[in-house]
PDB file of C-alpha atoms and ligand atoms in Angstrom:
ATOM      1  CA  MET A   1     -18.298   6.966  28.006  1.00 50.00           C
ATOM      2  CA  THR A   2     -15.270   5.247  26.857  1.00 75.00           C
ATOM      3  CA  GLU A   3     -16.973   1.961  25.915  1.00 88.00           C
ATOM      4  CA  ALA A   4     -16.144   2.912  22.397  1.00 93.00           C
ATOM      5  CA  LEU A   5     -12.436   2.675  23.257  1.00 96.00           C
ATOM      6  CA  ASP A   6     -12.964  -0.797  24.921  1.00 95.00           C
ATOM      7  CA  ARG A   7     -14.565  -1.952  21.795  1.00 95.00           C
ATOM      8  CA  LEU A   8     -11.805  -0.538  19.576  1.00 97.00           C
ATOM      9  CA  ARG A   9      -9.201  -2.114  21.826  1.00 96.00           C
ATOM     10  CA  GLU A  10     -10.944  -5.511  21.532  1.00 95.00           C
ATOM     11  CA  ASP A  11     -10.992  -5.084  17.779  1.00 96.00           C
ATOM     12  CA  HIS A  12      -7.171  -4.577  17.952  1.00 97.00           C
ATOM     13  CA  ALA A  13      -6.720  -7.786  19.872  1.00 95.00           C
ATOM     14  CA  ASN A  14      -8.763  -9.622  17.185  1.00 93.00           C
ATOM     15  CA  ILE A  15      -6.732  -7.885  14.352  1.00 95.00           C
ATOM     16  CA  LEU A  16      -3.448  -8.973  15.976  1.00 95.00           C
ATOM     17  CA  LYS A  17      -4.762 -12.568  16.077  1.00 91.00           C
ATOM     18  CA  LEU A  18      -5.567 -12.415  12.349  1.00 92.00           C
ATOM     19  CA  LEU A  19      -2.130 -10.882  11.587  1.00 95.00           C
ATOM     20  CA  LYS A  20      -0.537 -13.849  13.318  1.00 92.00           C
ATOM     21  CA  VAL A  21      -2.544 -16.289  11.240  1.00 91.00           C
ATOM     22  CA  LEU A  22      -1.712 -14.354   8.063  1.00 93.00           C
ATOM     23  CA  GLU A  23       1.942 -14.436   8.922  1.00 95.00           C
ATOM     24  CA  HIS A  24       1.847 -18.134   9.431  1.00 92.00           C
ATOM     25  CA  GLN A  25       0.027 -18.603   6.062  1.00 92.00           C
ATOM     26  CA  ILE A  26       2.489 -16.363   4.166  1.00 94.00           C
ATOM     27  CA  ASN A  27       5.461 -18.151   5.728  1.00 93.00           C
ATOM     28  CA  ALA A  28       3.969 -21.484   4.485  1.00 92.00           C
ATOM     29  CA  PHE A  29       3.403 -20.022   1.143  1.00 90.00           C
ATOM     30  CA  GLU A  30       6.892 -18.585   0.875  1.00 90.00           C
ATOM     31  CA  THR A  31       8.672 -21.780   1.998  1.00 91.00           C
ATOM     32  CA  LYS A  32       6.429 -24.498   0.614  1.00 89.00           C
ATOM     33  CA  GLY A  33       4.199 -22.697  -1.984  1.00 83.00           C
ATOM     34  CA  ASP A  34       1.133 -23.749  -0.056  1.00 83.00           C
ATOM     35  CA  LEU A  35      -1.614 -21.180   0.036  1.00 85.00           C
ATOM     36  CA  ASP A  36      -4.917 -21.549   1.883  1.00 86.00           C
ATOM     37  CA  GLN A  37      -6.868 -19.095  -0.229  1.00 84.00           C
ATOM     38  CA  ASP A  38      -9.953 -19.281   1.959  1.00 85.00           C
ATOM     39  CA  ILE A  39      -7.921 -18.031   4.983  1.00 88.00           C
ATOM     40  CA  VAL A  40      -5.764 -15.462   3.270  1.00 89.00           C
ATOM     41  CA  GLY A  41      -8.628 -14.217   1.027  1.00 89.00           C
ATOM     42  CA  GLY A  42     -10.954 -14.267   4.003  1.00 89.00           C
ATOM     43  CA  ILE A  43      -8.702 -12.239   6.156  1.00 91.00           C
ATOM     44  CA  ALA A  44      -8.462  -9.546   3.334  1.00 91.00           C
ATOM     45  CA  GLU A  45     -12.136  -9.634   2.929  1.00 90.00           C
ATOM     46  CA  TYR A  46     -12.679  -9.316   6.663  1.00 92.00           C
ATOM     47  CA  PHE A  47     -10.545  -6.172   6.632  1.00 93.00           C
ATOM     48  CA  LEU A  48     -12.746  -4.597   3.925  1.00 92.00           C
ATOM     49  CA  THR A  49     -15.893  -5.694   5.658  1.00 90.00           C
ATOM     50  CA  TYR A  50     -15.384  -4.656   9.340  1.00 94.00           C
ATOM     51  CA  PRO A  51     -12.230  -2.567  10.075  1.00 95.00           C
ATOM     52  CA  ASP A  52     -12.696  -0.565   6.917  1.00 93.00           C
ATOM     53  CA  ARG A  53     -16.418   0.027   7.481  1.00 93.00           C
ATOM     54  CA  PHE A  54     -16.677   0.332  11.110  1.00 95.00           C
ATOM     55  CA  HIS A  55     -13.408   0.285  13.190  1.00 97.00           C
ATOM     56  CA  HIS A  56     -11.646   2.952  11.065  1.00 97.00           C
ATOM     57  CA  PRO A  57     -14.691   5.273  10.572  1.00 97.00           C
ATOM     58  CA  LYS A  58     -15.192   5.187  14.341  1.00 97.00           C
ATOM     59  CA  GLU A  59     -11.623   6.194  14.966  1.00 98.00           C
ATOM     60  CA  ASP A  60     -11.827   8.858  12.318  1.00 97.00           C
ATOM     61  CA  ALA A  61     -14.877  10.336  14.152  1.00 97.00           C
ATOM     62  CA  ILE A  62     -12.918  10.307  17.448  1.00 98.00           C
ATOM     63  CA  PHE A  63      -9.902  11.795  15.760  1.00 97.00           C
ATOM     64  CA  ARG A  64     -11.951  14.735  14.480  1.00 97.00           C
ATOM     65  CA  LYS A  65     -13.280  15.347  17.950  1.00 97.00           C
ATOM     66  CA  ILE A  66      -9.776  15.492  19.346  1.00 98.00           C
ATOM     67  CA  ALA A  67      -8.800  17.883  16.483  1.00 97.00           C
ATOM     68  CA  GLY A  68     -11.729  20.127  17.498  1.00 97.00           C
ATOM     69  CA  ARG A  69     -10.681  20.130  21.193  1.00 97.00           C
ATOM     70  CA  ALA A  70      -6.815  20.063  20.892  1.00 97.00           C
ATOM     71  CA  PRO A  71      -5.686  20.679  17.293  1.00 96.00           C
ATOM     72  CA  GLY A  72      -1.971  20.847  18.036  1.00 96.00           C
ATOM     73  CA  ARG A  73      -1.991  17.523  19.809  1.00 95.00           C
ATOM     74  CA  ALA A  74      -4.186  15.996  17.231  1.00 95.00           C
ATOM     75  CA  ALA A  75      -1.546  17.112  14.617  1.00 94.00           C
ATOM     76  CA  ASP A  76       1.113  15.311  16.747  1.00 93.00           C
ATOM     77  CA  LEU A  77      -0.734  12.027  16.309  1.00 93.00           C
ATOM     78  CA  GLY A  78       0.126  11.949  12.548  1.00 90.00           C
ATOM     79  CA  ASP A  79      -2.278  11.453   9.769  1.00 90.00           C
ATOM     80  CA  LEU A  80      -4.339   8.470  11.100  1.00 93.00           C
ATOM     81  CA  LEU A  81      -7.078   9.286   8.531  1.00 94.00           C
ATOM     82  CA  SER A  82      -4.640   8.695   5.623  1.00 95.00           C
ATOM     83  CA  GLU A  83      -3.369   5.603   7.191  1.00 95.00           C
ATOM     84  CA  HIS A  84      -6.820   4.261   7.422  1.00 97.00           C
ATOM     85  CA  GLU A  85      -7.188   4.871   3.697  1.00 96.00           C
ATOM     86  CA  GLU A  86      -3.884   3.173   2.974  1.00 96.00           C
ATOM     87  CA  ILE A  87      -4.841   0.118   5.044  1.00 96.00           C
ATOM     88  CA  GLY A  88      -8.114  -0.074   3.135  1.00 95.00           C
ATOM     89  CA  ARG A  89      -6.101   0.080  -0.307  1.00 96.00           C
ATOM     90  CA  GLN A  90      -3.698  -2.551   0.780  1.00 95.00           C
ATOM     91  CA  SER A  91      -6.582  -4.790   2.070  1.00 94.00           C
ATOM     92  CA  TYR A  92      -8.185  -4.437  -1.388  1.00 95.00           C
ATOM     93  CA  GLN A  93      -4.847  -5.280  -3.200  1.00 94.00           C
ATOM     94  CA  LEU A  94      -4.406  -8.277  -0.965  1.00 93.00           C
ATOM     95  CA  ALA A  95      -7.904  -9.586  -1.754  1.00 91.00           C
ATOM     96  CA  GLU A  96      -7.323  -8.995  -5.506  1.00 92.00           C
ATOM     97  CA  THR A  97      -4.034 -10.773  -5.532  1.00 91.00           C
ATOM     98  CA  VAL A  98      -5.483 -13.828  -3.768  1.00 88.00           C
ATOM     99  CA  ARG A  99      -8.406 -13.819  -6.217  1.00 87.00           C
ATOM    100  CA  ASN A 100      -5.992 -13.705  -9.117  1.00 87.00           C
ATOM    101  CA  ILE A 101      -3.962 -16.678  -7.738  1.00 83.00           C
ATOM    102  CA  LEU A 102      -7.284 -18.505  -7.218  1.00 78.00           C
ATOM    103  CA  GLN A 103      -8.111 -17.896 -10.905  1.00 80.00           C
ATOM    104  CA  GLU A 104      -4.744 -19.228 -11.815  1.00 74.00           C
ATOM    105  CA  ALA A 105      -3.521 -15.987 -13.335  1.00 69.00           C
ATOM    106  CA  VAL A 106       0.205 -15.751 -13.233  1.00 72.00           C
ATOM    107  CA  VAL A 107       1.170 -13.912 -10.054  1.00 71.00           C
ATOM    108  CA  PRO A 108       4.870 -14.011  -8.941  1.00 79.00           C
ATOM    109  CA  ARG A 109       5.030 -15.529  -5.520  1.00 78.00           C
ATOM    110  CA  ASN A 110       7.056 -12.759  -4.093  1.00 87.00           C
ATOM    111  CA  HIS A 111       4.425 -10.266  -5.086  1.00 89.00           C
ATOM    112  CA  LEU A 112       2.006 -11.682  -2.469  1.00 92.00           C
ATOM    113  CA  VAL A 113       4.701 -12.142   0.042  1.00 94.00           C
ATOM    114  CA  GLU A 114       5.767  -8.505  -0.275  1.00 95.00           C
ATOM    115  CA  LEU A 115       2.246  -7.190  -0.285  1.00 95.00           C
ATOM    116  CA  ALA A 116       1.318  -9.179   2.877  1.00 96.00           C
ATOM    117  CA  GLY A 117       4.544  -8.148   4.577  1.00 97.00           C
ATOM    118  CA  GLU A 118       3.853  -4.522   3.911  1.00 96.00           C
ATOM    119  CA  PHE A 119       0.292  -4.916   5.107  1.00 96.00           C
ATOM    120  CA  MET A 120       1.299  -6.646   8.398  1.00 97.00           C
ATOM    121  CA  ASP A 121       3.996  -4.031   9.149  1.00 97.00           C
ATOM    122  CA  LEU A 122       1.664  -1.041   8.495  1.00 96.00           C
ATOM    123  CA  GLN A 123      -1.007  -2.639  10.655  1.00 96.00           C
ATOM    124  CA  ARG A 124       1.188  -3.446  13.564  1.00 97.00           C
ATOM    125  CA  ARG A 125       2.802  -0.007  13.592  1.00 96.00           C
ATOM    126  CA  HIS A 126      -0.653   1.594  13.270  1.00 97.00           C
ATOM    127  CA  LEU A 127      -2.160  -0.317  16.196  1.00 97.00           C
ATOM    128  CA  GLN A 128       0.756   0.323  18.384  1.00 96.00           C
ATOM    129  CA  ARG A 129       0.634   4.043  17.768  1.00 96.00           C
ATOM    130  CA  GLU A 130      -3.004   4.181  18.351  1.00 97.00           C
ATOM    131  CA  GLU A 131      -2.810   2.372  21.689  1.00 97.00           C
ATOM    132  CA  ARG A 132       0.154   4.302  22.818  1.00 97.00           C
ATOM    133  CA  ASP A 133      -0.864   7.844  21.763  1.00 97.00           C
ATOM    134  CA  PHE A 134      -4.351   8.085  20.168  1.00 97.00           C
ATOM    135  CA  PHE A 135      -6.513   6.267  22.795  1.00 97.00           C
ATOM    136  CA  PRO A 136      -5.003   7.917  25.879  1.00 97.00           C
ATOM    137  CA  LEU A 137      -5.315  11.323  24.231  1.00 97.00           C
ATOM    138  CA  ALA A 138      -8.946  10.714  23.265  1.00 97.00           C
ATOM    139  CA  ARG A 139      -9.695   9.607  26.838  1.00 97.00           C
ATOM    140  CA  GLU A 140      -8.068  12.778  28.164  1.00 97.00           C
ATOM    141  CA  VAL A 141      -9.628  15.450  25.961  1.00 97.00           C
ATOM    142  CA  LEU A 142     -13.081  14.155  24.815  1.00 97.00           C
ATOM    143  CA  THR A 143     -16.109  15.113  26.832  1.00 97.00           C
ATOM    144  CA  ALA A 144     -19.121  12.970  27.451  1.00 96.00           C
ATOM    145  CA  GLU A 145     -20.959  14.991  24.834  1.00 97.00           C
ATOM    146  CA  ASP A 146     -18.211  14.193  22.333  1.00 97.00           C
ATOM    147  CA  TRP A 147     -18.437  10.475  22.946  1.00 97.00           C
ATOM    148  CA  ALA A 148     -22.170  10.571  22.642  1.00 96.00           C
ATOM    149  CA  ALA A 149     -21.878  12.450  19.295  1.00 97.00           C
ATOM    150  CA  VAL A 150     -19.304   9.827  18.050  1.00 96.00           C
ATOM    151  CA  GLU A 151     -21.785   7.037  18.964  1.00 95.00           C
ATOM    152  CA  VAL A 152     -24.503   8.809  16.898  1.00 95.00           C
ATOM    153  CA  GLU A 153     -22.242   9.463  13.989  1.00 95.00           C
ATOM    154  CA  ILE A 154     -20.906   5.814  13.759  1.00 94.00           C
ATOM    155  CA  ALA A 155     -23.434   3.346  15.125  1.00 90.00           C
ATOM    156  CA  ASP A 156     -22.139   0.109  16.555  1.00 88.00           C
ATOM    157  CA  GLN A 157     -22.025  -2.798  14.082  1.00 89.00           C
ATOM    158  CA  ASP A 158     -21.636  -6.470  14.700  1.00 90.00           C
ATOM    159  CA  ASP A 159     -18.214  -8.011  13.954  1.00 91.00           C
ATOM    160  CA  PRO A 160     -18.940 -10.544  11.227  1.00 88.00           C
ATOM    161  CA  LEU A 161     -16.046 -12.929  12.343  1.00 88.00           C
ATOM    162  CA  PHE A 162     -15.555 -12.449  16.062  1.00 85.00           C
ATOM    163  CA  GLY A 163     -19.040 -11.099  16.935  1.00 84.00           C
ATOM    164  CA  PRO A 164     -21.970 -13.138  18.254  1.00 80.00           C
ATOM    165  CA  SER A 165     -23.706 -13.529  14.910  1.00 74.00           C
ATOM    166  CA  GLY A 166     -20.801 -14.574  12.646  1.00 71.00           C
ATOM    167  CA  GLU A 167     -21.529 -14.368   8.853  1.00 72.00           C
ATOM    168  CA  ALA A 168     -21.592 -17.638   7.055  1.00 71.00           C
ATOM    169  CA  ARG A 169     -18.872 -16.655   4.569  1.00 72.00           C
ATOM    170  CA  PHE A 170     -16.400 -16.288   7.436  1.00 74.00           C
ATOM    171  CA  GLN A 171     -17.455 -19.480   9.260  1.00 71.00           C
ATOM    172  CA  ALA A 172     -15.446 -21.837   7.012  1.00 68.00           C
ATOM    173  CA  TRP A 173     -12.157 -20.615   8.341  1.00 71.00           C
ATOM    174  CA  ALA A 174     -13.158 -19.051  11.679  1.00 71.00           C
ATOM    175  CA  ARG A 175     -12.643 -22.431  13.306  1.00 69.00           C
ATOM    176  CA  ASP A 176      -9.071 -22.599  11.904  1.00 70.00           C
ATOM    177  CA  ILE A 177      -8.331 -19.282  13.693  1.00 71.00           C
ATOM    178  CA  VAL A 178      -9.738 -20.436  16.973  1.00 66.00           C
ATOM    179  CA  ASN A 179      -7.688 -23.680  16.799  1.00 70.00           C
ATOM    180  CA  TRP A 180      -4.599 -21.870  15.803  1.00 68.00           C
ATOM    181  CA  ASP A 181      -4.972 -19.456  18.610  1.00 68.00           C
ATOM    182  CA  ARG A 182      -5.411 -22.383  21.056  1.00 69.00           C
ATOM    183  CA  MET A 183      -2.269 -24.088  19.776  1.00 69.00           C
ATOM    184  CA  GLU A 184      -0.297 -20.823  20.264  1.00 69.00           C
ATOM    185  CA  ALA A 185      -1.601 -20.515  23.805  1.00 68.00           C
ATOM    186  CA  GLU A 186      -0.625 -24.138  24.552  1.00 73.00           C
ATOM    187  CA  GLY A 187       2.841 -23.383  23.015  1.00 61.00           C
TER     188      GLY A 187
HETATM  189 FE1  FE2 B 201      -6.810   2.815  13.108  1.00 94.74          FE
HETATM  190 FE1  FE2 B 202      -7.586   0.944  15.418  1.00 94.74          FE
END
């Protein structure tokens, strides 16, 4: 019944991993001017491919069900739907900016640093709020029927980066992320 929440929580853990990698990349860019466009562009691309097309729509469907059952409490959660749109917009801008740098268009360095900083802040705040308020409320007020309807509305999709059948375009840098994660774990 709440398998959907388990999956969403797993997505959050993956997103947090990517944000750490992004932070590391942006710090290197800020201090040394080094930019691994495959990784930074790939992260933005991933957000447009999976969170934007699956994770957020699934949460939107759950949010609407909560709004149907407990409108006042849904309102207290704030505007998750607009935040998803904003995350989508920022992912697109990030992808565009990296593409421009790749094409050697003149992009001030601090533009990318600011954009990525804003993106990471918004994401982290958003994930925290969802885990603290949104998921527990969903678990509390949704019925088995609601969960089944959510599953029908937004069918499960493979994660192209962390899922079992990773897409080739993400493979080039997926290994870097795994290595990086291991380095972190080893301290
Ligand atoms: Fe969300
Ligand atoms: Fe989420």
